[in-house]
Short mmCIF file of C-alpha atoms in Angstrom, two decimals:
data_model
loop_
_atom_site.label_atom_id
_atom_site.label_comp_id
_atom_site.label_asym_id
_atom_site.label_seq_id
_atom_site.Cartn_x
_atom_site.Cartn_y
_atom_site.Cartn_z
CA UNK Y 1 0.00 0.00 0.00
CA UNK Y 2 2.75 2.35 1.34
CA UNK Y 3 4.90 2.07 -2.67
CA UNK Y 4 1.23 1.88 -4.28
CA UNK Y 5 0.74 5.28 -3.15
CA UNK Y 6 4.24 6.55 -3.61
CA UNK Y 7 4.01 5.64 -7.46
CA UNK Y 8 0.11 6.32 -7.54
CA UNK Y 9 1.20 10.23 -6.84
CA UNK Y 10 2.98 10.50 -10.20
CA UNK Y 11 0.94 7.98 -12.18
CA UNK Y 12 -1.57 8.69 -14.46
CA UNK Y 13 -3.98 5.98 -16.31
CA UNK Y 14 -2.70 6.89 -19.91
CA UNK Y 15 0.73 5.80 -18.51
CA UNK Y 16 -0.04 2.54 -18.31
CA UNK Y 17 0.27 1.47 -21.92
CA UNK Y 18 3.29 3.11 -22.55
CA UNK Y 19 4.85 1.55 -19.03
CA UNK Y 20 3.99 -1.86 -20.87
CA UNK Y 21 5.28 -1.41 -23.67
CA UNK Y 22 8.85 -0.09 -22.30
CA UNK Y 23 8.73 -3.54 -20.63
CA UNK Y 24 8.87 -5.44 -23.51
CA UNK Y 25 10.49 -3.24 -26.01
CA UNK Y 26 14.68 -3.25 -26.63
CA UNK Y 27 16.52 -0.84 -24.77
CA UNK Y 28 17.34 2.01 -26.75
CA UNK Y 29 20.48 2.28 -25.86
CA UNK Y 30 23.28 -0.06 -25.74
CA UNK Y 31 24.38 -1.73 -22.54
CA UNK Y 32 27.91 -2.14 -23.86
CA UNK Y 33 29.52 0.12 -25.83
CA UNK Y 34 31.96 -1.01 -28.23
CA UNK Y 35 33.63 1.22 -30.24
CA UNK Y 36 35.10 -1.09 -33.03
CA UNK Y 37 31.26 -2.62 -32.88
CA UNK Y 38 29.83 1.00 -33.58
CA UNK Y 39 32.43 1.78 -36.47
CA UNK Y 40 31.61 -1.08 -37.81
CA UNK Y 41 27.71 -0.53 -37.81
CA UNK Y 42 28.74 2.64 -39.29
CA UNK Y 43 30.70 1.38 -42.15
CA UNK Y 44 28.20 -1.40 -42.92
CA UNK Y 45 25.28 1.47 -42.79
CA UNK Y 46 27.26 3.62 -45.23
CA UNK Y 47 27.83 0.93 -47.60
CA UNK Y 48 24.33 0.55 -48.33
CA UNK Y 49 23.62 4.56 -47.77
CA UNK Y 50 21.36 4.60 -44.63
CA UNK Y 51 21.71 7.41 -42.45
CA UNK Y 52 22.14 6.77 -39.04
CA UNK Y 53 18.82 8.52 -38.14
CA UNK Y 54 16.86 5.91 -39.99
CA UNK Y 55 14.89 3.12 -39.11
CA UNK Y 56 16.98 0.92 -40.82
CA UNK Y 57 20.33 1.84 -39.49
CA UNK Y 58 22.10 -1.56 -39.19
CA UNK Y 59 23.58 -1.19 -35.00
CA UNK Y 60 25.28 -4.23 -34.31
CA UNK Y 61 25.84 -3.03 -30.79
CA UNK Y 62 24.95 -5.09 -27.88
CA UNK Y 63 21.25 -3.73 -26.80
CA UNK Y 64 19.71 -5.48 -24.33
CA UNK Y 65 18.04 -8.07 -26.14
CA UNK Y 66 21.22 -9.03 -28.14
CA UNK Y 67 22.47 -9.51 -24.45
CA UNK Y 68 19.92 -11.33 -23.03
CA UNK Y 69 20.22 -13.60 -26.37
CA UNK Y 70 24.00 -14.03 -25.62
CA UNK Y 71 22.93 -15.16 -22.07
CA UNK Y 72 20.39 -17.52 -23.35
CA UNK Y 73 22.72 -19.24 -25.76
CA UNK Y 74 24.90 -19.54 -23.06
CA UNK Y 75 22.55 -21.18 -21.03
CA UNK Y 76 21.56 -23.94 -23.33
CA UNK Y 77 25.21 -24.89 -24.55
CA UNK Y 78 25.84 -24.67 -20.42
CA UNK Y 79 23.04 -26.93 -19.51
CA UNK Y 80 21.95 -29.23 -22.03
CA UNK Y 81 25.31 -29.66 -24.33
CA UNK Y 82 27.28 -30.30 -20.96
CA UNK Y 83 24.95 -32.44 -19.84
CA UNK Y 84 24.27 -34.85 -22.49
CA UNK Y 85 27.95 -34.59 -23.05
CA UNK Y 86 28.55 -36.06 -19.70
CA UNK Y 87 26.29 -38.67 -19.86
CA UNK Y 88 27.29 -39.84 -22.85
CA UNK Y 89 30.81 -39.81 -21.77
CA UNK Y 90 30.30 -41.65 -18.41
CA UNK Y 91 28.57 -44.43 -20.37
CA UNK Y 92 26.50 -44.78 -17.16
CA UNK Y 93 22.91 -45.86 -18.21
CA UNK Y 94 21.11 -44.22 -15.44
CA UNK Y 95 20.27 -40.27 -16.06
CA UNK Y 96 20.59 -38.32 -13.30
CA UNK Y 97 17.23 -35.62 -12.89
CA UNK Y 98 17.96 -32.59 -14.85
CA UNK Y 99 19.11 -35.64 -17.90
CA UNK Y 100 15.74 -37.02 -17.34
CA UNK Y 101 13.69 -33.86 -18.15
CA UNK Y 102 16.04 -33.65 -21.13
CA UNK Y 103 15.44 -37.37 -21.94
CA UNK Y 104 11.14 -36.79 -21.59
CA UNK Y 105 11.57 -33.45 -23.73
CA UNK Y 106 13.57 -35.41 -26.52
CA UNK Y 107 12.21 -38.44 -26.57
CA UNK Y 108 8.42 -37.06 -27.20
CA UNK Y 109 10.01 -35.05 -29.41
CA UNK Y 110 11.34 -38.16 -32.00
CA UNK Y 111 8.22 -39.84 -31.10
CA UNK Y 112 5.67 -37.61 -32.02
CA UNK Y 113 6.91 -35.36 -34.26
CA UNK Y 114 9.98 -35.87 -35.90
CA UNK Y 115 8.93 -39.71 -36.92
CA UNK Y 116 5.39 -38.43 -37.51
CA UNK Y 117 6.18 -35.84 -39.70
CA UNK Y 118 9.65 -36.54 -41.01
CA UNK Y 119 9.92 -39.61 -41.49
CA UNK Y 120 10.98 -42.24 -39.88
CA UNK Y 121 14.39 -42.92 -42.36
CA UNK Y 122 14.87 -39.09 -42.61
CA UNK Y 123 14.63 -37.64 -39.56
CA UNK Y 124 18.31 -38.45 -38.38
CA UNK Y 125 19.60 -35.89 -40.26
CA UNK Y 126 17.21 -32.93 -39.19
CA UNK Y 127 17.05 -33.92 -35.59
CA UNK Y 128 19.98 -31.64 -34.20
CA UNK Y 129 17.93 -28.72 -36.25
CA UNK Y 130 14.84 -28.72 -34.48
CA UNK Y 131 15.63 -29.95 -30.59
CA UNK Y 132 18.28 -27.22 -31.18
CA UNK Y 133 15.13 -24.87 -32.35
CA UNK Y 134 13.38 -26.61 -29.27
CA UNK Y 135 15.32 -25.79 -26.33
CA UNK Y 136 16.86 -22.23 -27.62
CA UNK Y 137 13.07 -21.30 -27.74
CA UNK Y 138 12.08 -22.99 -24.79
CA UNK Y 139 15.13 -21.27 -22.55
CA UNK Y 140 14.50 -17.90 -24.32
CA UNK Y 141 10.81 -18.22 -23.12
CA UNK Y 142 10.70 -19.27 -19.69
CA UNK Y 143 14.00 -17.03 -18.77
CA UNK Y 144 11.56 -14.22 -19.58
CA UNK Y 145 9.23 -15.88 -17.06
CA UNK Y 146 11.63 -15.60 -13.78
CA UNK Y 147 10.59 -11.77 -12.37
CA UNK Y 148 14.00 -11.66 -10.54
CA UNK Y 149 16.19 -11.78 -13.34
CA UNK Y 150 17.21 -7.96 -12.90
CA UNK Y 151 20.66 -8.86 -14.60
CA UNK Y 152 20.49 -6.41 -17.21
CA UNK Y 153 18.99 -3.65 -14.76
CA UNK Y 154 22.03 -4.75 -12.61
CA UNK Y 155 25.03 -4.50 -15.09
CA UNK Y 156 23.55 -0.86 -15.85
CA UNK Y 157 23.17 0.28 -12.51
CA UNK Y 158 26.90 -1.12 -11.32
CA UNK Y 159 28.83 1.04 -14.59
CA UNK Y 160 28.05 1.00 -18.02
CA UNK Y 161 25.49 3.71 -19.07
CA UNK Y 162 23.73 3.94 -16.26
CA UNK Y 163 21.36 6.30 -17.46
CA UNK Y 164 20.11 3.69 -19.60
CA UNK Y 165 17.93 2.96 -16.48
CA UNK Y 166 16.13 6.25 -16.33
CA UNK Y 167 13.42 6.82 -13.63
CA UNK Y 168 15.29 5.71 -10.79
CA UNK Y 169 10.93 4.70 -9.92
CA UNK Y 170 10.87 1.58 -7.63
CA UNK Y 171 7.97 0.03 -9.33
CA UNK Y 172 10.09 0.45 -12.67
CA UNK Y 173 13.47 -0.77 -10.90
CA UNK Y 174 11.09 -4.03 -9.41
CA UNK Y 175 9.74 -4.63 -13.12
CA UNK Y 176 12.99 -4.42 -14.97
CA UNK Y 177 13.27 -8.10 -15.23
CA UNK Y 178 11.51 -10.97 -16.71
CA UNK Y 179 12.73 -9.77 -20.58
CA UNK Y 180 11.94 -12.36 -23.03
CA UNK Y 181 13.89 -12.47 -26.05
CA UNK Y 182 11.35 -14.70 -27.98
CA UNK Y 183 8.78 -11.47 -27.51
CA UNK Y 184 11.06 -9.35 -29.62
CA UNK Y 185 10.29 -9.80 -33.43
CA UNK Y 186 13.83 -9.91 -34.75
CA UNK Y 187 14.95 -12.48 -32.90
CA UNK Y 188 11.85 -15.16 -33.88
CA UNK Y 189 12.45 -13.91 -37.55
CA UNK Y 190 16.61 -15.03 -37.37
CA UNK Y 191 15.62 -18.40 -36.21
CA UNK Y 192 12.19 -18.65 -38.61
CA UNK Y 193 14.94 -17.86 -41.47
CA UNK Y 194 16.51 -20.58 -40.46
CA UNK Y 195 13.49 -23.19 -40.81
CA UNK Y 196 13.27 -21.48 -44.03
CA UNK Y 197 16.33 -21.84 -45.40
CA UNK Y 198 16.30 -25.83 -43.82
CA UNK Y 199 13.17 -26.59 -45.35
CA UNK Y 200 14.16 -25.46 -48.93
CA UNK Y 201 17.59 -27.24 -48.14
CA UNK Y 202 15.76 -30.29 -47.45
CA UNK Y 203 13.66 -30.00 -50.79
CA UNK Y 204 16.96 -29.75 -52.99
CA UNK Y 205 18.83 -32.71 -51.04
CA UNK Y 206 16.21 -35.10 -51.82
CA UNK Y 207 14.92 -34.16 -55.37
CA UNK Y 208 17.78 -32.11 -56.63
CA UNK Y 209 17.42 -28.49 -57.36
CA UNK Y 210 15.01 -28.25 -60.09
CA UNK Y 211 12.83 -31.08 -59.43
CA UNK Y 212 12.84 -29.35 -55.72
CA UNK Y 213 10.82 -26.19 -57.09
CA UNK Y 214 8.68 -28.11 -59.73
CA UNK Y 215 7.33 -29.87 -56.72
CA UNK Y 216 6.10 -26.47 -55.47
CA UNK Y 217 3.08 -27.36 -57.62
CA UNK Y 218 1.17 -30.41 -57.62
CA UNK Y 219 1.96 -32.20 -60.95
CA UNK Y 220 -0.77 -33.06 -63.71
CA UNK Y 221 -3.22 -30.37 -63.29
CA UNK Y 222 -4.91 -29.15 -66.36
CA UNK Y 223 -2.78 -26.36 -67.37
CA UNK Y 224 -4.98 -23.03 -66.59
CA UNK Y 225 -4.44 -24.08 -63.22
CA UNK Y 226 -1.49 -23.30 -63.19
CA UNK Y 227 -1.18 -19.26 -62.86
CA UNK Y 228 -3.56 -19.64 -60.25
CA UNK Y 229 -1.62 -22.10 -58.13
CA UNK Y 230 1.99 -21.57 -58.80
CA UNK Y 231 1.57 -17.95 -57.09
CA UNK Y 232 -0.33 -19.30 -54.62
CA UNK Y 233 2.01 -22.07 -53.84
CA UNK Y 234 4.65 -19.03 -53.85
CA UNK Y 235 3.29 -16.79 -51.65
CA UNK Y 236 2.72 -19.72 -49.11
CA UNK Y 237 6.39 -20.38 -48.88
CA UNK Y 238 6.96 -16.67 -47.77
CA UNK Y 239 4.17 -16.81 -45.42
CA UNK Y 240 5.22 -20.24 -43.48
CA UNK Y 241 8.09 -18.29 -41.79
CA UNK Y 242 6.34 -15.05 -41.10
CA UNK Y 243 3.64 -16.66 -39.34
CA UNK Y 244 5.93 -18.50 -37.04
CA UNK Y 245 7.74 -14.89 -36.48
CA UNK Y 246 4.90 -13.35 -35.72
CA UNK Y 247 3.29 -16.52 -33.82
CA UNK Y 248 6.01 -16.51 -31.07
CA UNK Y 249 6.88 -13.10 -30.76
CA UNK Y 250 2.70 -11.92 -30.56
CA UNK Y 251 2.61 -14.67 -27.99
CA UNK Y 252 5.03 -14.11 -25.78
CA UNK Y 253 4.72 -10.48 -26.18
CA UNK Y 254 0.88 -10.37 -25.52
CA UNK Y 255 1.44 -12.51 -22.07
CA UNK Y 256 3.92 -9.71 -20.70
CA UNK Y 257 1.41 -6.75 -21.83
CA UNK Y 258 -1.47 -8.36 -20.51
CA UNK Y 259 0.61 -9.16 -17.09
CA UNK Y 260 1.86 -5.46 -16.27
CA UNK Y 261 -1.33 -4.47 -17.43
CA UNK Y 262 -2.74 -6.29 -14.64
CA UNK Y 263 -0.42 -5.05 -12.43
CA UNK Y 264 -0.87 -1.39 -13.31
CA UNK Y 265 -4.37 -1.70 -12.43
CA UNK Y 266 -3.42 -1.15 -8.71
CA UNK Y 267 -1.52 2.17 -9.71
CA UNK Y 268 -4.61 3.05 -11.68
CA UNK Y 269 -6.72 2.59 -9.16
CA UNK Y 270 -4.55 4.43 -6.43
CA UNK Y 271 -4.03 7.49 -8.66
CA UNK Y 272 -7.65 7.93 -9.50
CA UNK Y 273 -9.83 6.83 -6.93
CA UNK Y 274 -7.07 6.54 -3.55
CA UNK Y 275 -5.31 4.57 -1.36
CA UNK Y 276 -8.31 2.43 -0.38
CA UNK Y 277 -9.15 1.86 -3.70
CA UNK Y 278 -5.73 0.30 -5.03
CA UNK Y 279 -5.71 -1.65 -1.86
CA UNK Y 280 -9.28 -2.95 -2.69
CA UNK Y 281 -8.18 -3.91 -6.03
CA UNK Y 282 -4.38 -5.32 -5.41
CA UNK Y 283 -5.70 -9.14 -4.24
CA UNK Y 284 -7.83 -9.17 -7.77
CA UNK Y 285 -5.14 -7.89 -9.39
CA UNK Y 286 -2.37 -9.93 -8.13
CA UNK Y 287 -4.31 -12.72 -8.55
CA UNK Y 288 -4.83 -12.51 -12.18
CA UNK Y 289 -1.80 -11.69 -12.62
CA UNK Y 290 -0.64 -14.92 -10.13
CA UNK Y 291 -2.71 -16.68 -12.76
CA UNK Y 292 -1.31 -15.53 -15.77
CA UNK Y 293 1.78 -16.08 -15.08
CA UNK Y 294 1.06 -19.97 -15.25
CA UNK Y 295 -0.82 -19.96 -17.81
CA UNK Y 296 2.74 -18.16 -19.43
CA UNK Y 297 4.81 -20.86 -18.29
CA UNK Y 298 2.37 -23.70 -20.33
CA UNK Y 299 2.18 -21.53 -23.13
CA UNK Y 300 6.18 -20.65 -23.14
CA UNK Y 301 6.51 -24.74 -23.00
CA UNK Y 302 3.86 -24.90 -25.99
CA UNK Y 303 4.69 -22.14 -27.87
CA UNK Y 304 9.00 -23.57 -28.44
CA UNK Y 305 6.74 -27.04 -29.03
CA UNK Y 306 4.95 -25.80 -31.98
CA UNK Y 307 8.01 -23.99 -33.08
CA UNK Y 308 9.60 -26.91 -33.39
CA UNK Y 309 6.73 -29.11 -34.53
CA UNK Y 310 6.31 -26.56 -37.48
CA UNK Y 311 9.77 -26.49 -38.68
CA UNK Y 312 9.66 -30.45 -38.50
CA UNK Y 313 6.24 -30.36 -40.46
CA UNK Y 314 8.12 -27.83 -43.25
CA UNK Y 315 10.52 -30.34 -43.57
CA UNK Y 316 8.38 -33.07 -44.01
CA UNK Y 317 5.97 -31.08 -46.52
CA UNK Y 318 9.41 -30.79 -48.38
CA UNK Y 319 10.67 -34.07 -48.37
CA UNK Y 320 7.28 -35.78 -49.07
CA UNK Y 321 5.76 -33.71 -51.69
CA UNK Y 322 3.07 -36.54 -52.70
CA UNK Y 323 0.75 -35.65 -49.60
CA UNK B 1 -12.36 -4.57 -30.48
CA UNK B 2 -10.37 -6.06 -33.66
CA UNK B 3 -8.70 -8.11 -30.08
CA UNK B 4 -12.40 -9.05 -29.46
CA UNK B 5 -13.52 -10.06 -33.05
CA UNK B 6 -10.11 -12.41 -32.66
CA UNK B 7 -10.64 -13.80 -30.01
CA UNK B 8 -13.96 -14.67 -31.45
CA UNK B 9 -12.89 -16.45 -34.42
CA UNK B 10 -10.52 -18.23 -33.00
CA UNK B 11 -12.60 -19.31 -30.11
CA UNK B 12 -15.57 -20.98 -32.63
CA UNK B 13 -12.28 -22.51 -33.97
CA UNK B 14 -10.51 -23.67 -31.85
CA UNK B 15 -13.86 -24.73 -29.90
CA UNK B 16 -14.66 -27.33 -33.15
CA UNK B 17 -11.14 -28.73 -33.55
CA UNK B 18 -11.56 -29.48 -29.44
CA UNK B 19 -15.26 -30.68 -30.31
CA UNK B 20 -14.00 -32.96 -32.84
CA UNK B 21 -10.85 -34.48 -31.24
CA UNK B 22 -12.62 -35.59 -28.11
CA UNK B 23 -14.99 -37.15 -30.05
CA UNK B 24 -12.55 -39.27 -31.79
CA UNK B 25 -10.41 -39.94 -28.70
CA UNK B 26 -13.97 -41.65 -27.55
CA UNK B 27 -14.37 -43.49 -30.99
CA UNK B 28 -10.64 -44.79 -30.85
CA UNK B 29 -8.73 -44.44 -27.72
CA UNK B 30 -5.75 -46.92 -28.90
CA UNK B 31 -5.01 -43.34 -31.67
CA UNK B 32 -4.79 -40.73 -29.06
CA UNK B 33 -1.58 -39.75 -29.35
CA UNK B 34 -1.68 -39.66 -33.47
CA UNK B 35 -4.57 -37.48 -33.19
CA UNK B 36 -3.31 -35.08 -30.27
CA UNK B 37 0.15 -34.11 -32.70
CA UNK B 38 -2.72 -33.55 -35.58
CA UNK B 39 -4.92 -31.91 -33.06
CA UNK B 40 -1.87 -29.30 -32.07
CA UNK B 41 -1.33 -28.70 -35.59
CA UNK B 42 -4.87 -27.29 -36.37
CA UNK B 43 -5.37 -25.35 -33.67
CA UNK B 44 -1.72 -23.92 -34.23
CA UNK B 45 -3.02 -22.56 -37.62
CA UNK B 46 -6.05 -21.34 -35.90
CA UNK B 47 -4.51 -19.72 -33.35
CA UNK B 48 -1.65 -18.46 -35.73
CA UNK B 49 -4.28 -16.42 -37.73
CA UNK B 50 -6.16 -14.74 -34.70
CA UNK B 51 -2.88 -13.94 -33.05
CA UNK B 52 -1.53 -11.94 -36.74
CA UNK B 53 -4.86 -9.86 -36.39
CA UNK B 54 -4.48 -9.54 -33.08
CA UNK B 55 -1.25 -7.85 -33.08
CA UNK B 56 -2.56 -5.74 -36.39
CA UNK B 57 -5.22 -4.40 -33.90
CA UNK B 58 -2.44 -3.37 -31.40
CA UNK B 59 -0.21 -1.79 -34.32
CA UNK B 60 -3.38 0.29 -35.87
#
């Protein structure tokens, strides 16, 4: 009650939807400056003529999301690599716990989906694609679940940039973690280019380059057909990968709006209406939000699922084309 | 309200494909687990549309 009505003095309702979308957004600014990463950004951005006011300015500095993906990727080569790694190498045939969450993960995986919709002879050779798909998601998702993951709040407070934090607001400070990388749209579109490039990659490996793109069209159709399916058929292949872009990154994305929205309905409350009001309203709120925040964690386990489910069914739409 | 007329579409959606695969879990129980990775494959294409107009209602 006592920080509800410390923030509710400078919050206003129309704040709200801004506040959320600062919590999902990239920071603006880098965390780390580099400044052989920042000429080179420049040089790149000249060489295709894009000023470095536009929207299109290539920064390959470290932002917070770039980060945060950095920590990720750590996380799964720390975790899973090491750990299959080890029990491989001991040879010991009992899996120890956090091997036997890995083993349930994987082995529904080649059950139900890479046999299924592979293929049972093929799918050796695409399985490393799409548990690697799997788990990057899955860590991306649910490290954007854990509220107390401050890190990147931390690293700016301690030196660099510091004023990358801004309002030094406690309710802002408290929400500063919990950023997923799988909410922000560039990030599902790098790995969605990668299903597409694997799925056209599959194509040409089994049927050869040219048969690979006749196959884009069902054979023996009377030939009007044609112009009406081939661009069809076309545009499809384009739209596979933006839906899964948009898919994770609207999902993961909508869960953290609709949380601090939640959340901001105590400051609402407070600002407009009083103390007693936000007080009235915090159990409902937190609640919801208590709520929410499960249903996140099934949908962050479903949502790297059907990521990699979908890249497994592109692969087997391109290696079978008969069906 | 575009979030609303979503939701809506993808609920009557979703809703049948749901409709339909507990009925066939009923019919043949020994195929539940072929018909749950079809099942998630549907309603991913469901869902995939309402969530692309869902975020074009946020954007506009």
């Amino acid at each position: 009650m006592f920080i509800a009505e410390k923030v509710g003095k400078e919050w206003t309702m129309d704040q709200a939807p801004q506040y959320a979308i600062d919590h999902v957004a990239n920071s603006k600014k880098n965390i780390f400056e580099f400044d052989f990463l920042n000429s080179l950004s420049a040089k790149i951005s000249n060489f295709f003529g894009i000023s470095s006011e536009s929207l299109f300015y290539i920064d390959l500095g470290i932002s917070k999301h770039v980060f945060l993906l950095f920590f990720v990727s750590f996380i799964v080569v720390s975790t899973i690599v090491t750990l299959i790694q080890g029990y491989i190498s001991h040879k010991k045939n009992i899996p120890n716990k956090f091997m036997s969450i890995i083993e349930m993960f994987v082995i529904y995986l080649r059950d139900d989906v890479l046999k299924n919709f592979i293929g049972v002879k093929e799918y050796r050779s695409w399985a490393p694609l799409v548990y690697t798909i799997f788990f990057f998601v899955l860590f991306g998702n649910v490290l954007g679940l854990i509220p107390i993951f401050d890190l990147t709040g931390l690293i700016g407070k301690i030196g660099y940039n510091a004023e990358m934090l801004g309002k030094d607001n406690i309710l802002y400070l408290l929400s500063k973690g919990g950023h997923t990388v799988t909410a922000n749209v560039n990030v599902t579109f790098a790995i969605a280019t990668i299903t597409f490039v694997a799925f056209i990659a599959a194509g040409i490996q089994k049927y050869g380059f040219v048969q690979h793109w006749k196959n884009l069209a069902p054979s023996g159709l009377p030939w009007p057909l044609y112009f009406v399916v081939v661009p069809i058929e076309f545009m499809g292949l384009f739209i596979r990968p933006l839906a899964l872009t948009l898919r994770l990154a609207g999902n993961m994305m909508g869960g953290h709006i609709a949380l601090i929205i939640f959340i901001t309905f105590i400051f609402s409350a407070t600002a407009e209406l009083g103390g007693l009001a936000g007080f009235g309203i915090a159990p409902f709120s937190i609640s919801l939000a208590l709520g929410l925040t499960m249903l996140e964690l099934l949908v962050a386990v479903i949502q790297a699922y059907v990521f990699a489910l979908l890249t497994a069914v592109f692969i087997g739409m391109a290696i079978h084309v008969d069906h | 309200m575009g979030a609303g007329l979503a939701v809506i579409g993808a609920g009557i959606g979703i809703g049948l494909i749901g409709y339909g695969v507990a009925q066939a879990i009923a019919r043949q129980p020994e195929a539940a687990g072929e018909i749950r990775s079809q099942t998630f494959l549907l309603a991913i294409l469901v869902e995939g549309a309402a969530i692309l107009l869902g975020l074009l209602s946020l954007v506009l």
